[in-house]
Short mmCIF file of C-alpha atoms in Angstrom, two decimals:
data_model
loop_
_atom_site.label_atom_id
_atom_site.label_comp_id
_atom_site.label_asym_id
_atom_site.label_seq_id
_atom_site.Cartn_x
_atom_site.Cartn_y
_atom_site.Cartn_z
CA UNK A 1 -5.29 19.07 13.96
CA UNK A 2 -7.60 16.55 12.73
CA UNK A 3 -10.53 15.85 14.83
CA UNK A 4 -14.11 13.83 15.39
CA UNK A 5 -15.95 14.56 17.85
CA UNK A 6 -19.05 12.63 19.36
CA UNK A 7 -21.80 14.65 21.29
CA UNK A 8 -21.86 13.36 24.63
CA UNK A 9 -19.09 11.80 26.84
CA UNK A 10 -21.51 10.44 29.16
CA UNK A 11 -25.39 9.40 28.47
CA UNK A 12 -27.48 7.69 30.57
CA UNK A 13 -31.37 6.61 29.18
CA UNK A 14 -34.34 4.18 29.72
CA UNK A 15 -35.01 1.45 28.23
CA UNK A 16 -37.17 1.95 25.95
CA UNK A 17 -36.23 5.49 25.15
CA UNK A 18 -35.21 6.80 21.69
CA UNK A 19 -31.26 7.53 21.36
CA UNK A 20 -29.29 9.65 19.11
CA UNK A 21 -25.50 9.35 19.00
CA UNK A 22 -24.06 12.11 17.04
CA UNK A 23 -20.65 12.19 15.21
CA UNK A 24 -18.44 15.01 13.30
CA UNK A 25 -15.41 15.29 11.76
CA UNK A 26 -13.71 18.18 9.74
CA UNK A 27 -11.47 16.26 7.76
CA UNK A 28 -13.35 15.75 4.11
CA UNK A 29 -13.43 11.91 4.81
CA UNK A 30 -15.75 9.72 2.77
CA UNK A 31 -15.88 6.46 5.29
CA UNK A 32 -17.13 6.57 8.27
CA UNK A 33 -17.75 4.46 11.53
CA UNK A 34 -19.87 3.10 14.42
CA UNK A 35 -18.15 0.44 16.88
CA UNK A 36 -19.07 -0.40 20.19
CA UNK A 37 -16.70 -2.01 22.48
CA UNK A 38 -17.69 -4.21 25.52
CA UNK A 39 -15.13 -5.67 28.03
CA UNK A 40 -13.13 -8.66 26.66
CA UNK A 41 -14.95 -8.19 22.97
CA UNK A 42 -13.06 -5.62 21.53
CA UNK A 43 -14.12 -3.21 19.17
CA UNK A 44 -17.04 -4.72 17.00
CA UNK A 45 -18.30 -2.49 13.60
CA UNK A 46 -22.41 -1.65 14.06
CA UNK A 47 -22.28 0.49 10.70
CA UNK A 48 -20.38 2.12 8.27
CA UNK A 49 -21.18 5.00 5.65
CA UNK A 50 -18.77 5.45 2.33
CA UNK A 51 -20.21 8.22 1.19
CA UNK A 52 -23.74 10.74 1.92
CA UNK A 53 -26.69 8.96 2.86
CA UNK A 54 -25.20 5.42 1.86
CA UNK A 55 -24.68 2.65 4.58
CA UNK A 56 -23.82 -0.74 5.20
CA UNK A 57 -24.14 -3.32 7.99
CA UNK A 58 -21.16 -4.02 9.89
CA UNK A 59 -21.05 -7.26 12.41
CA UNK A 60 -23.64 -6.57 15.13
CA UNK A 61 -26.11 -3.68 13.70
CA UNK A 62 -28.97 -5.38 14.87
CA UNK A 63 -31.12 -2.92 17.09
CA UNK A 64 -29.41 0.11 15.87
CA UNK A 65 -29.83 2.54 12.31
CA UNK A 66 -27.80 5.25 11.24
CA UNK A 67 -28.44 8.74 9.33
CA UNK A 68 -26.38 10.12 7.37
CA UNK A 69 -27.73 13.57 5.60
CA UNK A 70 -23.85 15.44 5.43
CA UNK A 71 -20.48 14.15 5.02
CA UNK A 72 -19.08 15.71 8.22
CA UNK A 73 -21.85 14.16 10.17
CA UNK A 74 -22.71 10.37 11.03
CA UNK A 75 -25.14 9.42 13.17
CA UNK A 76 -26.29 6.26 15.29
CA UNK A 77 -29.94 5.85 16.55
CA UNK A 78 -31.10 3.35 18.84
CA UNK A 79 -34.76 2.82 18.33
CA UNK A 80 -35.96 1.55 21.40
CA UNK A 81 -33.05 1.49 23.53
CA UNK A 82 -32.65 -1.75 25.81
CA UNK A 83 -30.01 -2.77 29.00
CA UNK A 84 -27.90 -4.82 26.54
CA UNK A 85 -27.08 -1.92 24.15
CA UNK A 86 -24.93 -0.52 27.48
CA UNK A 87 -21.78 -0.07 25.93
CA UNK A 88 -19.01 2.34 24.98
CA UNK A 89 -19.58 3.51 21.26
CA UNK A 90 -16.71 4.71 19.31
CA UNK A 91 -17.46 6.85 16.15
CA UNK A 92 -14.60 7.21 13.65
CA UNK A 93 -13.58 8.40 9.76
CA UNK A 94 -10.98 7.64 7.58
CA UNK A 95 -9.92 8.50 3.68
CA UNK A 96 -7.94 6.26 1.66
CA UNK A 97 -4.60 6.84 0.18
CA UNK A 98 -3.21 7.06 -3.18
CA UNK A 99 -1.26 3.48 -2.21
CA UNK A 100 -4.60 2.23 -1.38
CA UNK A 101 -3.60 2.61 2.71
CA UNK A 102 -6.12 4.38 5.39
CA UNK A 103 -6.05 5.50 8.79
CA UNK A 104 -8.71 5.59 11.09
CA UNK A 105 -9.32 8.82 13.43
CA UNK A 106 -11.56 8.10 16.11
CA UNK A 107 -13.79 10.07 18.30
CA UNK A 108 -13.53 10.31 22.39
CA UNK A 109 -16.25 8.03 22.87
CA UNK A 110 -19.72 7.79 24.03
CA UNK A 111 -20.15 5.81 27.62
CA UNK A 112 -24.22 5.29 27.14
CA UNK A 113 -25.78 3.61 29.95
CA UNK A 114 -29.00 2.04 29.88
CA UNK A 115 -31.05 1.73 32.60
CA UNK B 1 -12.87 -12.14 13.11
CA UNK B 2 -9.81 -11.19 13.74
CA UNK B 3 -7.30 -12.65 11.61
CA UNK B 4 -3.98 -11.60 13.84
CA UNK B 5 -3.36 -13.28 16.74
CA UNK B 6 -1.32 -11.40 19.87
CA UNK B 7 -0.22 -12.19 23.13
CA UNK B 8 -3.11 -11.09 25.43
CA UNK B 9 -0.13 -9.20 27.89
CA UNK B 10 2.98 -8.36 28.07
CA UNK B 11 5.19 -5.97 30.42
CA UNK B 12 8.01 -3.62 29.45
CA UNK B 13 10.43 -1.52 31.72
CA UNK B 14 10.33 2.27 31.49
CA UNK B 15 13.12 3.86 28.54
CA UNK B 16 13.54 0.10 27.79
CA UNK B 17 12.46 -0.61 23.86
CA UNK B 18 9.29 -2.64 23.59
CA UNK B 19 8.39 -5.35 21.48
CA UNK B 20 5.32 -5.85 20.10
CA UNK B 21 4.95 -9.40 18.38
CA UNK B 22 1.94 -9.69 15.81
CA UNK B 23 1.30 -13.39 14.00
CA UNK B 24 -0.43 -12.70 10.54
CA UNK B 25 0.03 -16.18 8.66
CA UNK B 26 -3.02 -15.61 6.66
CA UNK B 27 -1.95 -12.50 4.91
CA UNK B 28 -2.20 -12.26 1.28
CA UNK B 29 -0.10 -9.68 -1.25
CA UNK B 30 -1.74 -6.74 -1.61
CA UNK B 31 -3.25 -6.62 2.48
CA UNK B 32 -1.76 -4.06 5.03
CA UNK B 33 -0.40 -4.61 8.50
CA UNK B 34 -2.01 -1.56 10.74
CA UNK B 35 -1.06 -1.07 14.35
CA UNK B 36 -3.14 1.14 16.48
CA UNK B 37 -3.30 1.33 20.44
CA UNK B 38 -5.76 2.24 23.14
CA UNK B 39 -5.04 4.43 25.88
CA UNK B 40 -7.58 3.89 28.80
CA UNK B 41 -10.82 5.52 28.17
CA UNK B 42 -9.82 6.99 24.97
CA UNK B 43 -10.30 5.65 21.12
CA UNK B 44 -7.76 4.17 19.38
CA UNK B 45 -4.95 5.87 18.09
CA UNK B 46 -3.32 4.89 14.51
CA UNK B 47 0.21 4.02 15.20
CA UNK B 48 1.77 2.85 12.00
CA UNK B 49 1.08 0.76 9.29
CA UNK B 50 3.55 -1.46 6.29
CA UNK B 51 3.00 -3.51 3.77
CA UNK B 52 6.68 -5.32 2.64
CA UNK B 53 9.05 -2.80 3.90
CA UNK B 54 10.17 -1.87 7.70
CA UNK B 55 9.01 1.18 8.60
CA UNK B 56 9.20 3.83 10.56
CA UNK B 57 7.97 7.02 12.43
CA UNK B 58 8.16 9.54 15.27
CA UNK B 59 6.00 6.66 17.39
CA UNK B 60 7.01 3.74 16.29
CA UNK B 61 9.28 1.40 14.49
CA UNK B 62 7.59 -1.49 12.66
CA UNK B 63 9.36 -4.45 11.75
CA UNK B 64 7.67 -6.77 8.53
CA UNK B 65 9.14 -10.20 8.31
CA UNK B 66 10.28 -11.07 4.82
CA UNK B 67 7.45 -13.95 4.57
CA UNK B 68 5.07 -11.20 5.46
CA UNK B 69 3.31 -13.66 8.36
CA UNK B 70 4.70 -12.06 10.99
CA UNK B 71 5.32 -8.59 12.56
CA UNK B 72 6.91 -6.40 15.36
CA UNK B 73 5.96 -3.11 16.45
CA UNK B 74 9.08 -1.61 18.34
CA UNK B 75 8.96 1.52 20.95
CA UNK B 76 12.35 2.37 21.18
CA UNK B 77 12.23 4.11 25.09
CA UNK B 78 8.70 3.21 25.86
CA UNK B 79 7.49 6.07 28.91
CA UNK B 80 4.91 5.40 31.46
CA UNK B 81 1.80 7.08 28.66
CA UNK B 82 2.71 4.15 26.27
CA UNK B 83 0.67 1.56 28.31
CA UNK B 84 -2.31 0.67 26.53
CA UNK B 85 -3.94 -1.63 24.50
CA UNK B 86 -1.84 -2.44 21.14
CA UNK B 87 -4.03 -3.89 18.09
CA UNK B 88 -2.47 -5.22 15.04
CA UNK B 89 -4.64 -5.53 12.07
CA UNK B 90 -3.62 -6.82 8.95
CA UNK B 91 -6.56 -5.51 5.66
CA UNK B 92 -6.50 -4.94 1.92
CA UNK B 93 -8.13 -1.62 2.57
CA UNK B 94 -10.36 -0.87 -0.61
CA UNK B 95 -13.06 1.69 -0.58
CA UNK B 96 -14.75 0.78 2.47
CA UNK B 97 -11.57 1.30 5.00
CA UNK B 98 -13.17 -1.41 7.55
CA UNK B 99 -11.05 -2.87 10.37
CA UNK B 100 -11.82 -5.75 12.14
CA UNK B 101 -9.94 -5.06 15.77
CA UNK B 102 -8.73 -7.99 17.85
CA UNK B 103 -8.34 -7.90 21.92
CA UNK B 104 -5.08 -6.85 21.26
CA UNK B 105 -2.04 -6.94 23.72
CA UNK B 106 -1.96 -4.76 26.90
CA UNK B 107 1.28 -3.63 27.52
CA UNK B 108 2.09 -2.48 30.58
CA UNK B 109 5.03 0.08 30.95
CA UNK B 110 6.51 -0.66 34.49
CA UNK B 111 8.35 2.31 36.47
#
């Protein structure tokens, strides 16, 4: 069964405080994903990783970086974290197809409160 | 942005089929049309996904129209689990893989 998981179901931190968000999966994928979802937003893309220690921006990634040292493992760091980075973050992975087709796995979910 | 739009809800009765309409008018040849849904306080879930052709699977049926702008994702007996957040997506896919997710449609599976 394919899986990702993320480290922590529940996090709670100050602001200010440093935050790692980790990520694995075990399924050889090349792409993967950080989203955050807030009520009535959706899912929104913070970063995204193709391949080993490459990256790119997604549509809010302001406030946050991302490592990315090994294939099966992506992660998200909040620098200095602050109230409005309380959020759900979603970590996913995905391979494409021969017909040029993909499907995204995601992870449980992180519920990181900031205090 | 999104570029589907959905109805925001939409109610089904339980071992009724549910119909899941998705407007993609913007579409162009070679993009996809993904569906994935949310069960509460889980990730998404892939669902299904088409580009010309109906398909189908154990979860879902999924419905392409022959202008490509619109689709529907069908649940044949939709059960109590199946309420959750429904998110079509429509995306040339490429190297990259990104989705951009919509609010989607809630669908509520009444007893």
């Amino acid at each position: 069964d394919v899986k990702v998981t993320q480290s922590s179901r529940y996090l709670v931190k100050r602001t200010g405080e440093k935050v790692f968000l980790e990520c694995v999966q075990d399924m050889d994928h090349e792409n993967m994903f950080w989203y955050r979802q807030d009520p009535g937003l959706g899912l929104r893309l913070i970063y995204f990783s193709y391949d080993v220690k490459m990256k790119e921006k997604g549509d809010i990634p302001e406030g946050y970086s991302v490592s990315r040292e090994k294939k099966e493992r992506f992660s998200l760091i909040l620098e200095s974290a602050s109230t409005n980075q309380t959020s759900m973050y979603l970590c996913a992975s995905s391979s494409t197809a021969r017909d040029g087709s993909y499907e995204q796995y995601f992870g449980p979910g992180t519920r990181l409160t900031v205090t | 942005d999104a570029k589907t739009t959905q109805p925001t809800s939409m109610d089904c009765a339980e071992g009724r089929a549910a119909n899941l309409p998705c407007n993609h008018s913007t579409i162009s040849g070679n993009e996809y049309v993904y569906w994935y849904r949310q069960i509460h306080s889980q990730g998404p879930q892939y669902i299904i996904h088409g580009l010309k052709n109906n398909e189908t699977n154990e979860m879902a049926s999924l419905i392409i129209t022959e202008d490509r702008k619109s689709s529907t994702l069908i649940l044949p007996h939709a059960t109590l689990r199946d309420t959750a957040v429904y998110y079509c997506i429509q995306d040339y896919g490429g190297a990259t893989n990104k989705l951009i997710f919509g609010t989607g449609t809630l669908l509520a599976v009444q007893p």
